[in-house]
Coordinates of C-alpha atoms and ligand atoms in Angstrom, one line a residue:
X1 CA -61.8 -39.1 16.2
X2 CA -61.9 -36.9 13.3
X3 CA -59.9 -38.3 10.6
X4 CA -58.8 -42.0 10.6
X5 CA -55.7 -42.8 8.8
X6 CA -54.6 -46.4 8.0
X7 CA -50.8 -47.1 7.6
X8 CA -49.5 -48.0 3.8
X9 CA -49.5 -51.8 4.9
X10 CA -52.9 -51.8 5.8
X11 CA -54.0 -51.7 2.3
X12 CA -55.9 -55.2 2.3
X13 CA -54.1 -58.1 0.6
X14 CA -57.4 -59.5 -0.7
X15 CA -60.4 -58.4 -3.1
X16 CA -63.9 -59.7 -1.4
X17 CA -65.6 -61.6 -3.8
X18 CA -69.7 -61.5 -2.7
X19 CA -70.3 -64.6 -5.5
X20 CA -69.3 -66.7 -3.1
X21 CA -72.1 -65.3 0.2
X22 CA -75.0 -64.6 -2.5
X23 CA -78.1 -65.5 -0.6
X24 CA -79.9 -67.1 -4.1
X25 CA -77.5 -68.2 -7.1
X26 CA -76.9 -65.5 -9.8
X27 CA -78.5 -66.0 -12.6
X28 CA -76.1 -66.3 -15.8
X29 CA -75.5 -64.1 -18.9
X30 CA -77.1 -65.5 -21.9
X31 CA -76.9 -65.1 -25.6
X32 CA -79.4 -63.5 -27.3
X33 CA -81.5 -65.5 -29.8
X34 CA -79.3 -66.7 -32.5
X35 CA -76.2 -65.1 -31.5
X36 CA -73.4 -66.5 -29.8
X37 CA -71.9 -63.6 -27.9
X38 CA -70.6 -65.4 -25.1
X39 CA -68.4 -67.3 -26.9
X40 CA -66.8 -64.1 -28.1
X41 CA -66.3 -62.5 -25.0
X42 CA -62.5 -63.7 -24.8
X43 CA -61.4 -61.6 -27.7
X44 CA -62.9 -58.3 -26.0
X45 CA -62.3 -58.9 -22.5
X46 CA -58.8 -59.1 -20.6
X47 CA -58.6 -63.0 -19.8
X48 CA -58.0 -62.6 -16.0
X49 CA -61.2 -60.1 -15.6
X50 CA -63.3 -62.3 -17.5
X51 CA -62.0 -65.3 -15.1
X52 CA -63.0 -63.2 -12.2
X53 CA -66.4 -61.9 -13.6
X54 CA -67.6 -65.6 -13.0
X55 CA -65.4 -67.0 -9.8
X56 CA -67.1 -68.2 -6.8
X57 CA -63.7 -67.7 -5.2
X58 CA -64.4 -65.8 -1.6
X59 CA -61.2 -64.0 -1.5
X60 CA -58.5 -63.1 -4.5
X61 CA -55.5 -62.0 -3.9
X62 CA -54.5 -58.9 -4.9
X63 CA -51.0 -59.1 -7.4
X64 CA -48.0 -57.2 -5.2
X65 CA -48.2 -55.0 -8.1
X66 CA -51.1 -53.8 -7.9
X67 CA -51.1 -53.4 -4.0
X68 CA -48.2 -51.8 -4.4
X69 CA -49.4 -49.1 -6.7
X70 CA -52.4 -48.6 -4.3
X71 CA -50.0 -47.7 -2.4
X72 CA -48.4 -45.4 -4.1
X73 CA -51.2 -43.8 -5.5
X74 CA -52.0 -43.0 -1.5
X75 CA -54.1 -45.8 -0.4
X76 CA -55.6 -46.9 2.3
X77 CA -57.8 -43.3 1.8
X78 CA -59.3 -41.5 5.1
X79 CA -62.3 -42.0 6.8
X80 CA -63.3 -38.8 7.7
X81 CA -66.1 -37.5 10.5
X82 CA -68.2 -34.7 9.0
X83 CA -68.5 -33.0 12.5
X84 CA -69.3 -29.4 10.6
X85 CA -72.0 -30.9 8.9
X86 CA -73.8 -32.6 12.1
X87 CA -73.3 -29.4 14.1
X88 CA -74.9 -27.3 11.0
X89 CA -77.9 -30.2 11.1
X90 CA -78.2 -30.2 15.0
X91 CA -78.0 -34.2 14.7
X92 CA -77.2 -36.5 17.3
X93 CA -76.3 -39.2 14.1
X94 CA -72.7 -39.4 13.6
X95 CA -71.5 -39.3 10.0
X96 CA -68.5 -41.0 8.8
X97 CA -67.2 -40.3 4.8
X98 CA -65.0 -42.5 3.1
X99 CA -62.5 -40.3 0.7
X100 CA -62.1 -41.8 -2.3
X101 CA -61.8 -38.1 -3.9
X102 CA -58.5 -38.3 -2.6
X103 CA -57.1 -40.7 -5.4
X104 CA -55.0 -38.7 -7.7
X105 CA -57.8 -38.7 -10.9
X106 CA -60.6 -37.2 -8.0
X107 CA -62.7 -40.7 -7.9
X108 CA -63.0 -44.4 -6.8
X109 CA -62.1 -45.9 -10.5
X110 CA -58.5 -45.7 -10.4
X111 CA -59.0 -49.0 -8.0
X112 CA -59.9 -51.3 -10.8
X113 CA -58.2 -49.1 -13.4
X114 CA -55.1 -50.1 -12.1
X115 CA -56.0 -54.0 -11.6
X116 CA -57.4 -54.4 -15.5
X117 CA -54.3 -52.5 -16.6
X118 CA -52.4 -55.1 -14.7
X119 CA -53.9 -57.8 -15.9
X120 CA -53.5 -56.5 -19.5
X121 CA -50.2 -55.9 -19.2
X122 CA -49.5 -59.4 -18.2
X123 CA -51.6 -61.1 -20.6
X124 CA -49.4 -59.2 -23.3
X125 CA -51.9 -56.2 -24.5
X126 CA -50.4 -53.9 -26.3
X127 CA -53.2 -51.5 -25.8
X128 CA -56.5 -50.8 -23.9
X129 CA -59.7 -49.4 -25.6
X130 CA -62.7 -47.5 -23.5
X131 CA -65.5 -45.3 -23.6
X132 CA -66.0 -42.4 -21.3
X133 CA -69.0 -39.9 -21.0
X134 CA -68.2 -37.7 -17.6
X135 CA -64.8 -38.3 -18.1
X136 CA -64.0 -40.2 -14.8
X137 CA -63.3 -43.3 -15.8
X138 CA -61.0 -42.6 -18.9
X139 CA -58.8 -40.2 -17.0
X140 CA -58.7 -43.1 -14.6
X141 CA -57.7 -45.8 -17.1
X142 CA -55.5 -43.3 -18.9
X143 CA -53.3 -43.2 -16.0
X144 CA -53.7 -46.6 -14.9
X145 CA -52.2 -47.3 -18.6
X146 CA -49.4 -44.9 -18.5
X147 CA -48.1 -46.4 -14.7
X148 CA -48.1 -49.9 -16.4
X149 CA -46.5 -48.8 -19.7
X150 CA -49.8 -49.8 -22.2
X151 CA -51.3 -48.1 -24.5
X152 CA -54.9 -46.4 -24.0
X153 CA -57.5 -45.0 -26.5
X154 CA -60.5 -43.3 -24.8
X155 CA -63.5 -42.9 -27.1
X156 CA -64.9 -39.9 -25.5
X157 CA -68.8 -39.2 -26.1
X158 CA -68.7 -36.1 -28.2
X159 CA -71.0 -33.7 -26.3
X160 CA -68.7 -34.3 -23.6
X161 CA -65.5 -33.9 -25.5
X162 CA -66.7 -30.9 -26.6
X163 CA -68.2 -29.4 -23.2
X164 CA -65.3 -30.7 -21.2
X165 CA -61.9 -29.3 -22.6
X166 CA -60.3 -30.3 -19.5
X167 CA -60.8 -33.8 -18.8
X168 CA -60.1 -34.2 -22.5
X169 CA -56.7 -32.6 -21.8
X170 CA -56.0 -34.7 -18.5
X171 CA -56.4 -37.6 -20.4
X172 CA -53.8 -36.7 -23.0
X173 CA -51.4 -35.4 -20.4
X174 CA -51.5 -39.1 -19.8
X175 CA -50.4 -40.0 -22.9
X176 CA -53.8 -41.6 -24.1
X177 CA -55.2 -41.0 -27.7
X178 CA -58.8 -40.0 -27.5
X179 CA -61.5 -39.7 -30.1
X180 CA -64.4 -37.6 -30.1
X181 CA -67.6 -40.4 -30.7
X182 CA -68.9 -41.1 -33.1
X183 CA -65.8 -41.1 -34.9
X184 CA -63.8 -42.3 -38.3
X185 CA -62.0 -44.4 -36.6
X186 CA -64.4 -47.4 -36.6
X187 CA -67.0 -48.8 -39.0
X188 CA -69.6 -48.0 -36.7
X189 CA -68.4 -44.4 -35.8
X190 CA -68.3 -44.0 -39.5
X191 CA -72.1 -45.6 -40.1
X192 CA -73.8 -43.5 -36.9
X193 CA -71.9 -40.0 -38.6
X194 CA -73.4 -41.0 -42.1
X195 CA -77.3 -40.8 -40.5
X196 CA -76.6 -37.9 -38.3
X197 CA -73.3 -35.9 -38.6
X198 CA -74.3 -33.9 -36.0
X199 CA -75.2 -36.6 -33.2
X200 CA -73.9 -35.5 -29.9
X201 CA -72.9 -39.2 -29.4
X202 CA -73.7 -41.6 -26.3
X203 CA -72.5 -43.9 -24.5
X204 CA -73.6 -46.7 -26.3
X205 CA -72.4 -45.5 -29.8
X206 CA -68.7 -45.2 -27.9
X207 CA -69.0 -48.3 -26.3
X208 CA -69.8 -49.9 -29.9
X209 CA -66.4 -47.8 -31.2
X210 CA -63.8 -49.4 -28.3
X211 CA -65.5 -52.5 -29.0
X212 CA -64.8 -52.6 -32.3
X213 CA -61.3 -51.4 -31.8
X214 CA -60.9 -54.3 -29.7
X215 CA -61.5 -56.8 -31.9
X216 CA -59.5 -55.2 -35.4
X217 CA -56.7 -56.3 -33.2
X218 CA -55.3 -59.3 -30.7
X219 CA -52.9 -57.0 -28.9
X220 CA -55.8 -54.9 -28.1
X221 CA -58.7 -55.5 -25.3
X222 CA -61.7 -53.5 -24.3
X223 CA -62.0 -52.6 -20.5
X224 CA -65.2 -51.4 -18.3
X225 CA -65.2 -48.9 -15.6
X226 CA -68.0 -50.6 -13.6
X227 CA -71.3 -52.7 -13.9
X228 CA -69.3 -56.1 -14.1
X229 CA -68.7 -58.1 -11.3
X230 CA -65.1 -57.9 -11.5
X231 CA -65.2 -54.0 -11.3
X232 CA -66.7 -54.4 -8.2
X233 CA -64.4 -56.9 -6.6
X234 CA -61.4 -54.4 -7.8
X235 CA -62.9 -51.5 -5.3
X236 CA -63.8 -54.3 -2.3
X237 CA -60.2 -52.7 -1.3
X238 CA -62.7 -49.7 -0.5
X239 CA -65.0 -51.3 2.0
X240 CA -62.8 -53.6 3.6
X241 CA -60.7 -50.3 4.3
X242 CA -63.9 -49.3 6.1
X243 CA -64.3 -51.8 8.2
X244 CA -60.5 -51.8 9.6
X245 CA -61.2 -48.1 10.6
X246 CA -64.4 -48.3 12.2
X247 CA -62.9 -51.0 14.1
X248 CA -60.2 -48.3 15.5
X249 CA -63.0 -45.5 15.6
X250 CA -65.1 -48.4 18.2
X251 CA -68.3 -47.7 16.0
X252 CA -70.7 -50.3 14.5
X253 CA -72.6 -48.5 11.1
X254 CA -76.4 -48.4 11.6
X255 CA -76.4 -46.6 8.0
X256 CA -74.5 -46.9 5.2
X257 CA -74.9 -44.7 1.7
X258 CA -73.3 -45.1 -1.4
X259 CA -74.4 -43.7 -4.9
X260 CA -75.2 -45.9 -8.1
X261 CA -74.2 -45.6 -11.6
X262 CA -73.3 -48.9 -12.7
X263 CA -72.8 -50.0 -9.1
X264 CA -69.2 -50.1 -8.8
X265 CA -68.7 -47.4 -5.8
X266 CA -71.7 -48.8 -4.2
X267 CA -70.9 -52.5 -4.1
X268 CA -67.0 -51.8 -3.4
X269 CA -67.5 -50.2 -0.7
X270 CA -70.6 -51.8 1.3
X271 CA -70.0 -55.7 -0.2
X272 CA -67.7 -56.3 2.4
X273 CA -71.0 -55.1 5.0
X274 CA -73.6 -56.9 3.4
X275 CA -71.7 -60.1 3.3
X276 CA -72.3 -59.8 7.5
X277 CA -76.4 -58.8 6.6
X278 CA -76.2 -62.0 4.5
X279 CA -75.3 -63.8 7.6
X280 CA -77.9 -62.2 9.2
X281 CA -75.3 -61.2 11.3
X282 CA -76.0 -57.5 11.3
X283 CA -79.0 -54.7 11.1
X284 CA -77.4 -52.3 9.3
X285 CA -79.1 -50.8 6.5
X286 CA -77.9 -50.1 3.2
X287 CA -79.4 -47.2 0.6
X288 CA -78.3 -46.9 -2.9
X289 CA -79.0 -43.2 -4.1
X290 CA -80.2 -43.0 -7.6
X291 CA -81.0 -39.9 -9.2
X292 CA -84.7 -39.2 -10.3
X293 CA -84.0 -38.9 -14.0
X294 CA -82.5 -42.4 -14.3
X295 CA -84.3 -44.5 -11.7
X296 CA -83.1 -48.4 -12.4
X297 CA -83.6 -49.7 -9.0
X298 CA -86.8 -48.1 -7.5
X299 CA -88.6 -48.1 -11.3
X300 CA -86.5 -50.7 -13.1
X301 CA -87.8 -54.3 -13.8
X302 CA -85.6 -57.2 -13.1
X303 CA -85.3 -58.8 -16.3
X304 CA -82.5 -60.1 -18.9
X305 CA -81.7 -57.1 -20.9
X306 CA -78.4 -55.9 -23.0
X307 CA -75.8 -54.0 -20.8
X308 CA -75.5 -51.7 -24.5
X309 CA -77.8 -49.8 -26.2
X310 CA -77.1 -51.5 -29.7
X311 CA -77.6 -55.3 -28.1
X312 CA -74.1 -56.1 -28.6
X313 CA -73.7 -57.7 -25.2
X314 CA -75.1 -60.5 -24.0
X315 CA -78.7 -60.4 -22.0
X316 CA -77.8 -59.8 -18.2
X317 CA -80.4 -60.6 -15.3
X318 CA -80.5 -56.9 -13.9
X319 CA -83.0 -54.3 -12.8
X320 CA -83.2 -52.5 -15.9
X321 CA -85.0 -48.8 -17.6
X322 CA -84.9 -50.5 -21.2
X323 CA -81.6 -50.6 -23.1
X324 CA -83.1 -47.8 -25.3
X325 CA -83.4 -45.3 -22.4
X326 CA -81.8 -42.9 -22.9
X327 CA -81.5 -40.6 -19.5
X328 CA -82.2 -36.9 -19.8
X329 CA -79.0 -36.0 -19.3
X330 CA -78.7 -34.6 -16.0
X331 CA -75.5 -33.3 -14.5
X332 CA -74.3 -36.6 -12.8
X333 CA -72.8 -38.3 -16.2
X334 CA -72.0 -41.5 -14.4
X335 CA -75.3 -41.9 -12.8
X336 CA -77.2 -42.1 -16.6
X337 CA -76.6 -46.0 -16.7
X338 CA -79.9 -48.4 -17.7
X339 CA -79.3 -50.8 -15.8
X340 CA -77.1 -51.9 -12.8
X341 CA -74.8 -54.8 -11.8
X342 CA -76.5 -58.1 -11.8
X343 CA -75.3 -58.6 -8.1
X344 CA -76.9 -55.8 -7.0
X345 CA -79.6 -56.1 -8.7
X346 CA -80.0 -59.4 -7.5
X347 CA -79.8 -58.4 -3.9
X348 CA -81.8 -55.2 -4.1
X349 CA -84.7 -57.8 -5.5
X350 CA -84.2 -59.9 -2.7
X351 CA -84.6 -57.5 0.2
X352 CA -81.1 -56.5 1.2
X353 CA -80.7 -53.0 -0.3
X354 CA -82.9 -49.7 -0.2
X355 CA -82.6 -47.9 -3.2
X356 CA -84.0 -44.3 -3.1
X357 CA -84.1 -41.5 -5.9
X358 CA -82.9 -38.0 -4.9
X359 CA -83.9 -35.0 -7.7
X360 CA -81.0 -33.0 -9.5
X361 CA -81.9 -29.7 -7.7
X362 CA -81.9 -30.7 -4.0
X363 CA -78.3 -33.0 -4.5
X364 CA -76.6 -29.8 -5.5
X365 CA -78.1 -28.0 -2.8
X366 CA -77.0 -30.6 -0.3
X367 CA -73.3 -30.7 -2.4
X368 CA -73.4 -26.9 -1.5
X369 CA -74.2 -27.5 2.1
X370 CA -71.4 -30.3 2.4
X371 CA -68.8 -27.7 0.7
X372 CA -69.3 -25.3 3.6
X373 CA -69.6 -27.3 6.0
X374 CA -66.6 -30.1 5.5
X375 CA -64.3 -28.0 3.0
X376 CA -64.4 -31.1 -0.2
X377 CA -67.0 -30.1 -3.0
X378 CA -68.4 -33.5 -3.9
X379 CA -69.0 -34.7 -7.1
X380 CA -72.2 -34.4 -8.6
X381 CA -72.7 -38.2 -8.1
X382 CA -71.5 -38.5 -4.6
X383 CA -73.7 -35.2 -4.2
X384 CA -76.6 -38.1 -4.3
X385 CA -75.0 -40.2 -1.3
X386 CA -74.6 -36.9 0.1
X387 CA -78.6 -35.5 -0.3
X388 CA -79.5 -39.3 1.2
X389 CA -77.0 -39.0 4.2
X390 CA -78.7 -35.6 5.4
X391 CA -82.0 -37.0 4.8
X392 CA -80.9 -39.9 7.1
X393 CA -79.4 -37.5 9.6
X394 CA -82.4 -35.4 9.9
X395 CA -84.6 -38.4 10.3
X396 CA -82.2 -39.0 13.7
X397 CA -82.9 -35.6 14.6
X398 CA -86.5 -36.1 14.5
X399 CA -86.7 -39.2 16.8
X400 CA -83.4 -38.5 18.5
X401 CA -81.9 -41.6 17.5
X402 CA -77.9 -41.6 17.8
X403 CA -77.3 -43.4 14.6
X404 CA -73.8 -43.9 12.9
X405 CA -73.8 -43.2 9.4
X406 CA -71.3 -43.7 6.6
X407 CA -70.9 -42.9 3.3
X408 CA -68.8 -43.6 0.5
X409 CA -67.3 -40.0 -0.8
X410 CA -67.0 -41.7 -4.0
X411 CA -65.1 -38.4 -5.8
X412 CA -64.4 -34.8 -5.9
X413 CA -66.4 -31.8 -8.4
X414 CA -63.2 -29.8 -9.2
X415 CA -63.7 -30.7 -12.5
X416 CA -67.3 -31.0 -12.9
X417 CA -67.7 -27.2 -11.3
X418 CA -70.4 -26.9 -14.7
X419 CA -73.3 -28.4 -12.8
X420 CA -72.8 -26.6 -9.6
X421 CA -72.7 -23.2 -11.6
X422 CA -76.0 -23.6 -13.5
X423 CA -77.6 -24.6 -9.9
X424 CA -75.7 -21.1 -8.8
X425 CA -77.3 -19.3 -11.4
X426 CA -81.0 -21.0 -10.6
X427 CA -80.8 -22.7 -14.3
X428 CA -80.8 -26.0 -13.9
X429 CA -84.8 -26.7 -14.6
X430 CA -83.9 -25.1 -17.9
X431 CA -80.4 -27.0 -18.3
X432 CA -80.6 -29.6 -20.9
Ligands
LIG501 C1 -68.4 -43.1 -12.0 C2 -68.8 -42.5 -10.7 C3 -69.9 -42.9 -10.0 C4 -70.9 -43.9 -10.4 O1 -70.4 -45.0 -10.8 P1 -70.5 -46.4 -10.1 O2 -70.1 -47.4 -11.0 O3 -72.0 -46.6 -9.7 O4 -69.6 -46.3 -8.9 C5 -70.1 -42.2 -8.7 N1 -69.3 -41.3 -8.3 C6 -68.2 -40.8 -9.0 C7 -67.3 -39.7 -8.5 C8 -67.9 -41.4 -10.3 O5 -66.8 -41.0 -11.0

């Protein structure tokens, strides 16, 4: 079987919660010293995510409307077999990709998009604030707003805004305001202009902005595109999808890849796995693919740390670089994160998941490889799962091991094509 397709009403009817199958308890958010920043969460967060961030609840259902949208926005995706690319690696491994490039913004987000727009929607917001950096997650939540008739303002780091004219104009195709950050449309976009007006911004200074904007208004929340817990439990819809088609395919996964920024592709799609490795009802093996330049997992330490730069979170237990790193900023935006999901963290530590790093140059040559071989040109991020899943493959060629592999195609690179074209043009070592 090449291509498995699951009917519209095969979309699952459940999120997978792993809170409830964590082998240890997870340690709880905390306030810093002499803050009180849990108390505040409420008036930032959408009620019913912040409910979910902390349920022990195994399964939760998933509002019609929302599973109806999945729907419509094409869900359940393919799981495709990338036959070209095991004939052009002479494996005997079998390689299965999950195609969440198929979602009409290009990436996985548009899953939990959807569910915090919902959720806003019914709580009576008016409007949705975000930051983006690559752009993925803003287009995402831009649309995800304009389906559900809300509001959205993106606050777009600048160097991306100005580097990426077309995500910017995606976004405001879908009706969302967007602001270059740091901007004047906060206090703090104001006070970060004043000591450098010509900061290229980050993602911490536009996290600080949507933050802010949050909290000028009650008809306004502040959403996340991954690291939370309840991100992750939005794109459970993923792996469980998985797991109905490699029941129809008769394959068991030996292997199973996924990329991590945050950790929302990563745990949405192999959660519903690991709950079994929990068990201790499976062997399969799970690899998170981090890139070289921002290497939380494999160099990280697990320790309470702020999920912002500026400390205005509260201190998560997480594998973390330091919330001052600041990544060299490689090609794969969403894979700059400091630190990582506290659940995944949590299960990394304790044995469950095999984080590797994979280095800029060789995921774009892999990227390439996959193009010609299976047609899709993989984001630069999923370009990580990819580098890791030929690795893996060419491991089975060397001990002639028949191994199934999958991994999560976690988006498309039509509109990243900039990194890909420095690699062309043999720049990227020089590429800032
Ligand atoms: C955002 C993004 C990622 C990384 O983010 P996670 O939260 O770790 O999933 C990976 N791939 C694509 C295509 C993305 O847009």
């Amino acid at each position: 079987m090449y291509r498995i397709e699951l009917s519209s009403d095969e979309v699952p009817k459940k999120w997978y919660n792993i809170n409830a199958d964590l082998p240890v308890e997870l340690p709880a958010p905390k306030n810093s010293e002499g803050k009180d920043q849990i108390s505040t969460l409420p008036d930032i967060f959408v009620e019913e995510c912040l409910n979910q961030e902390f349920s022990t609840e195994r399964y939760i259902t998933i509002p019609k409307e929302v599973r109806e949208l999945y729907q419509r926005i094409g869900r359940p995706t393919p799981l495709y077999r990338a036959k070209g690319l095991e004939e052009k690696l002479n494996t005997p491994a079998k390689i299965y990709y999950k195609r969440e490039d198929t979602s009409p913004t290009g990436s996985h987000k548009l899953n939990s998009a959807i569910a915090q727009a919902y959720y806003a929607k019914k709580q009576g917001v008016e409007r949705v604030t975000t930051e983006t950096g690559a752009g993925q997650w803003g287009t995402a939540l831009s649309l995800a707003s304009s389906l559900m008739g809300i509001d959205c303002t993106v606050y777009m780091v600048r160097i991306s805004y100005e580097q990426k004219p077309f995500r910017k104009g995606v976004m405001q195709l879908y009706n969302s305001t967007l602001y270059p950050s740091p901007s004047e449309n906060t206090e703090v976009g104001k006070s970060f202009l004043k000591e450098d007006p010509n900061t290229p911004g980050s993602l911490g200074m536009a996290i600080s902005e949507a933050v802010e904007d949050a909290l000028s208004d009650d008809k306004v929340r502040y959403t996340l595109g991954s690291v939370l817990n309840h991100v992750i439990l939005h794109q459970t819809v993923i792996g469980q999808e998985i797991q109905t088609q490699l029941e129809v395919a008769e394959e068991e996964p030996d292997t199973m890849i996924a990329c991590v920024g945050g950790g929302s592709n990563f745990g949405g799609s192999l959660f519903p796995f690991l709950k079994e490795k929990i068990k201790g009802n499976t062997d399969t093996e799970f690899i998170a693919v981090e890139p070289s330049a921002c290497p939380t997992l494999t160099q990280g330490e697990y320790s309470y740390d702020f999920g912002d730069n500026m400390g205005f979170t509260p201190l998560l237990k997480m594998y973390t670089l330091g919330h001052n790193f600041v990544a060299p900023s490689v090609h794969a935006g969403g894979l700059r994160y400091h630190g990582m999901n506290t659940q995944i963290s949590l299960l990394t530590h304790e044995g469950y998941i095999n984080p590797v790093t994979v280095h800029q140059e060789d995921i774009f040559r892999a990227g390439q490889l996959f193009a010609n071989c299976e047609g899709v040109i993989p984001a630069p991020e999923t370009c990580h799962a990819i580098k890791a899943t030929i690795d893996q493959a060419l491991k089975c060629k060397e001990t002639d091991e028949e191994k199934t592999i999958v991994v999560n195609f976690s988006g498309h690179g039509l509109m990243d094509l900039k990194g890909y074209e420095t690699f062309i043009a043999g720049e990227l070592e020089n590429a800032k």
